[in-house]
Each structure stands twice: as C-alpha cells, then as structure tokens.
Backbone as a ProteinNet text record, in pm:
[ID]
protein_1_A
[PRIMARY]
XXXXXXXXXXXXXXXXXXXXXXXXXXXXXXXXXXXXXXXXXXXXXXXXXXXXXXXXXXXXXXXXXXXXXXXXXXXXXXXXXXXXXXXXXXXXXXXXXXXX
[TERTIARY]
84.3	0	88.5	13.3	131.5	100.4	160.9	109.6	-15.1	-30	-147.2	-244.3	-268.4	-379.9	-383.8	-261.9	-236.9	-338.8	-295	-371.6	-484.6	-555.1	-671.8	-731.7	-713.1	-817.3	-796.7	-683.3	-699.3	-808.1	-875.3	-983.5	-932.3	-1011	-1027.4	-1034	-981.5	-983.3	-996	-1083	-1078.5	-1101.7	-1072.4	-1104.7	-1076.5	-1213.1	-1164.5	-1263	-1262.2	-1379.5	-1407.5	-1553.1	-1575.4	-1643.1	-1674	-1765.6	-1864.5	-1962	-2069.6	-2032.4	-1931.4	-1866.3	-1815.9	-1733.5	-1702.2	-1796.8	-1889.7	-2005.1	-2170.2	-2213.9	-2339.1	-2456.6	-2443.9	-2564.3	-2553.3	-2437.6	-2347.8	-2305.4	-2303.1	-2272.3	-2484	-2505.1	-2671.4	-2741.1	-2687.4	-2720.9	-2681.6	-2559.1	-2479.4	-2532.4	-2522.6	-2534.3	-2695.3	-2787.9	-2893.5	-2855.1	-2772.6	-2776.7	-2680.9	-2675.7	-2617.8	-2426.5	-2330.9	-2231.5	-2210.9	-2144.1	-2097.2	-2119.8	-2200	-2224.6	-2340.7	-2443.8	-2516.1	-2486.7	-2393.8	-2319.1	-2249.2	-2166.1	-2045.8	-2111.4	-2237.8	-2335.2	-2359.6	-2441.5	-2512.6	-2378.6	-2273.8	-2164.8	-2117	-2127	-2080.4	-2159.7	-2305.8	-2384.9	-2408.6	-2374.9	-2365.9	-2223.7	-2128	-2030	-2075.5	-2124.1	-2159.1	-2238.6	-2344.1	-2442.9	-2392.6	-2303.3	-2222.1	-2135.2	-2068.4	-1955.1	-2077.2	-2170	-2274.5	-2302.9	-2324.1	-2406	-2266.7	-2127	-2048.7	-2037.1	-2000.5	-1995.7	-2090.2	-2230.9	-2324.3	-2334.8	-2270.4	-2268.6	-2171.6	-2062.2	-1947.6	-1958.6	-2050.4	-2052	-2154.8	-2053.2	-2071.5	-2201.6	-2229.7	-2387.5	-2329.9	-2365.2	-2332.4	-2444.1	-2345.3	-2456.4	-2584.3	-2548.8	-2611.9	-2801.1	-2818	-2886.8	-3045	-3136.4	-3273.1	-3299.9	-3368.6	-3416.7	-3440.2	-3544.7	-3615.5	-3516.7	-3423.1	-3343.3	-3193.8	-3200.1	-3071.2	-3124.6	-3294.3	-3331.9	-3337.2	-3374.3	-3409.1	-3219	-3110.8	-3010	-2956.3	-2986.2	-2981.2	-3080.6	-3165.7	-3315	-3189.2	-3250.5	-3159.9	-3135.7	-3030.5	-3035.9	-3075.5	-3116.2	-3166.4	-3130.9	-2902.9	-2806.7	-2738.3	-2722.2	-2677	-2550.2	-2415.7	-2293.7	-2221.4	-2283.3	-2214.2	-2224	-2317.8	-2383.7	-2326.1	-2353.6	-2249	-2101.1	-2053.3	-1928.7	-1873.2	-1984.9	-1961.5	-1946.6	-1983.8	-1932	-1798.1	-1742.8	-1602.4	-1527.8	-1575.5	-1542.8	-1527.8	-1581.3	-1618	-1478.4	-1436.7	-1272	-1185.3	-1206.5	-1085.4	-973.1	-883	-801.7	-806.8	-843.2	-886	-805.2	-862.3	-734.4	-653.8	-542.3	-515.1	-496.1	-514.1	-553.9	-385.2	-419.8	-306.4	-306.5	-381.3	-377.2	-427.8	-421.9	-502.4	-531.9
-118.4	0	124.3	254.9	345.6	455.6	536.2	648.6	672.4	735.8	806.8	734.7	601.9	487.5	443.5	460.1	473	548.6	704.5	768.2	838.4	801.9	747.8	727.9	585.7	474.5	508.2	632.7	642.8	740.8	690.4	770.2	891.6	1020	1163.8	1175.1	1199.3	1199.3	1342.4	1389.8	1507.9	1532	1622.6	1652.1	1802.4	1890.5	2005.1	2033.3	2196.1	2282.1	2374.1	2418.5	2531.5	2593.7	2715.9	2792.1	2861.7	2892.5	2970.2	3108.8	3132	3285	3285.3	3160.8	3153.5	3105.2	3022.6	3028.9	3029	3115.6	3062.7	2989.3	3037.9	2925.9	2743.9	2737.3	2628.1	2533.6	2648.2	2589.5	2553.9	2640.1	2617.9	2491.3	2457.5	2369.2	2214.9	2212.5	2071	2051.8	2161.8	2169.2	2069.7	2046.3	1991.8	1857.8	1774.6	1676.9	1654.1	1509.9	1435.9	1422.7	1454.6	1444.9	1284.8	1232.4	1112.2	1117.8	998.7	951.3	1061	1142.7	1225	1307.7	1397.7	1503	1495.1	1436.5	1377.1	1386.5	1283.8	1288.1	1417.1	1496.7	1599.4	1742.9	1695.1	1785.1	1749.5	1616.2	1558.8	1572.5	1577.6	1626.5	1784.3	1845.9	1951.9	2013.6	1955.2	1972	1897.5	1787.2	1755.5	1860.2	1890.1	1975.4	2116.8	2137.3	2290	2268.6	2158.3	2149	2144.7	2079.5	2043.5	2163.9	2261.7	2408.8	2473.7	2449.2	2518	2485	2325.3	2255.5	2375.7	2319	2395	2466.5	2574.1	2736.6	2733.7	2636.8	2688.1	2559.3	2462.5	2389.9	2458.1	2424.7	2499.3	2409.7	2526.7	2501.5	2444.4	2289	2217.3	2279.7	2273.1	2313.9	2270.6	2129.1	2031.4	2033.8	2065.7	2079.8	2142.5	2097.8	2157.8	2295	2393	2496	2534.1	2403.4	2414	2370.7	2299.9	2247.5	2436.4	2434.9	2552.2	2668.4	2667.8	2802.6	2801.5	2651	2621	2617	2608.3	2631.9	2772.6	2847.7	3002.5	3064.6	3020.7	3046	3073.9	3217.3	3210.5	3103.4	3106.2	2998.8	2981.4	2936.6	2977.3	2934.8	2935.5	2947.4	3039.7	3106.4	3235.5	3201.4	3262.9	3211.6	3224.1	3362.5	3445	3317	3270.2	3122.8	3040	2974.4	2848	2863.8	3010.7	3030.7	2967.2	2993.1	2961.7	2829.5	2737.8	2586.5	2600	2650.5	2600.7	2726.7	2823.2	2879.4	2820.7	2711.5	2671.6	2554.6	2507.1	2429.2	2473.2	2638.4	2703.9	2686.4	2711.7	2737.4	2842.7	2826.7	2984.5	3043.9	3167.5	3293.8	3285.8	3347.3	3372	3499.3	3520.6	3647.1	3751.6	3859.5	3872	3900.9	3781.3	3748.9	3854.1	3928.1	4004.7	3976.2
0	0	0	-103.5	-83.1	30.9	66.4	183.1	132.3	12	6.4	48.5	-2.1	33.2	209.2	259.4	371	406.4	450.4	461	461.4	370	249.8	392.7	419.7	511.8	655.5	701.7	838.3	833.6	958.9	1048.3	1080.4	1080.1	1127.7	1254.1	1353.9	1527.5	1579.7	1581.1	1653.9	1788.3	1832	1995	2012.6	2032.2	2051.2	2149.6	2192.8	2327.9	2266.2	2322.9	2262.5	2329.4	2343.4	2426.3	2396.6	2455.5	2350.9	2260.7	2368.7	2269.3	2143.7	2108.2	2012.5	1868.7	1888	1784	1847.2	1930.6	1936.5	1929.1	1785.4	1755.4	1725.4	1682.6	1661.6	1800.1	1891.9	2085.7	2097.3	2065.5	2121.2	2049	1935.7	1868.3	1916.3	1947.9	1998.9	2142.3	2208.4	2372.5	2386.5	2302.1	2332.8	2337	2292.8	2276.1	2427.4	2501.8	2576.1	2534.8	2604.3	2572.2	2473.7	2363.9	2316	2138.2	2152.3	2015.4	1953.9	2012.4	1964.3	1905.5	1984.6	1979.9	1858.9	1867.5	1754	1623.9	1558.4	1454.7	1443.9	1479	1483.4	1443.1	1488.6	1425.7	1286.5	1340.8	1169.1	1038.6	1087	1025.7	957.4	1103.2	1000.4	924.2	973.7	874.1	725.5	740.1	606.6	522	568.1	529.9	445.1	574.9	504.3	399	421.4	298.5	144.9	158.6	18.8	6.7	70.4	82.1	-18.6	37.8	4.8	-143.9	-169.2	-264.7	-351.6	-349	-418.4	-504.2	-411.8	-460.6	-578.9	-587.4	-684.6	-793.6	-801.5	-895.4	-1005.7	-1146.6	-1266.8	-1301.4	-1410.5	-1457.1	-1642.7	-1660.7	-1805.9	-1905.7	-2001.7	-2080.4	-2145.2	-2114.9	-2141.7	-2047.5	-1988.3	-1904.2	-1953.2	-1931.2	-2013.4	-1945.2	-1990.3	-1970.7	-1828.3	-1797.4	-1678.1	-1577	-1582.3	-1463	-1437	-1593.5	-1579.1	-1502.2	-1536.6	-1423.1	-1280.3	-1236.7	-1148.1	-1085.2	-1146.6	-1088.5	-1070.1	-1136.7	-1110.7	-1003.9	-983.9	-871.4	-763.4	-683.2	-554.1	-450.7	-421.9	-324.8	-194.3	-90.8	20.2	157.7	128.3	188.8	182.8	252.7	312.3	311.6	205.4	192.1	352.8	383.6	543.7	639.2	639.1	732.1	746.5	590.5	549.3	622.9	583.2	589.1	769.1	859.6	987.6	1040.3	928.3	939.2	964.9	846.2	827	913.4	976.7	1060.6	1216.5	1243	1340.6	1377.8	1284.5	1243.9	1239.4	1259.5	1228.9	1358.2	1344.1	1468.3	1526.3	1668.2	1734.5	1711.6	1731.6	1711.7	1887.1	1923.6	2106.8	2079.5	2191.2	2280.8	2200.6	2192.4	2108.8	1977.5	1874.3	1764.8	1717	1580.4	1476.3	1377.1
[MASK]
++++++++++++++++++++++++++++++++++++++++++++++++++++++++++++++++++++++++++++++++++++++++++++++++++++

C-alpha cells in the first residue's frame, strides 16, 4: 500500500472545546444533545451539510442541461454564503488572545 492509500483509510480523530462565545448558535445547537455519540453525529452532520451548501454554490452550470433544470439552478439559493461560511469557521483554529 502506498502512503497516500495509507492515509486514504486512516480515520479523522478530533477533539476540541468550545464555548458559547465563540459560535453561538453552533454551541446552542450541539449543547442539546447528551455528551458522546449524539453530539459527535449531529456535528458531523452539520459539517456535512455545510460542505454540500459550500460545494453547491461553486458547482458549474453544463450546458447540457434543459431549460427548466438551468433556471431552477440560477433560482436564488436559500443558503446564506455568510452562514455556510460559519461551518467552516467553526474548524478554524482559534485565534489567542493577542492574535489580529
């Protein structure tokens, strides 16, 4: 097997804290669930969610595509990029005290 395939098949391990200050609605959202396996899903979930949201927005329109589907891909979308953006804000590495 080469690294890449290696690496490929290892598992994602995270472990981080967070406080309500740092995302609100995102702390108010997890905080309902029971510390473990709930929690964990329900993040994973919405990281999934956001990345498709993100995905979304920047996948090109074929030309191939009938009338009715190409409008229906131009129709506004009804993800808020600013929003989305707070997924992947939420992974970021905090800033410390200090930082600018």
């Amino acid at each position: 097997m080469s690294r890449d395939q290696e690496t490929n098949s290892e598992p994602v391990r995270l472990l981080f804290e967070m406080t309500r200050e740092d995302n609100p609605r995102l702390y108010d959202d997890l905080i309902r669930f029971n510390k473990g396996t709930k929690r964990v899903n329900r993040l994973r979930f919405l990281a999934h969610e956001g990345l498709m949201a993100q995905n979304w927005m920047l996948m090109p329109v074929a030309g191939t595509l009938s009338q009715a589907t190409a409008s229906a891909l131009h129709a506004p979308s009804k993800v808020n990029p600013a929003v989305a953006g707070h997924v992947v804000q939420a992974f970021d590495v905090p800033m410390l005290d200090g930082d600018d």
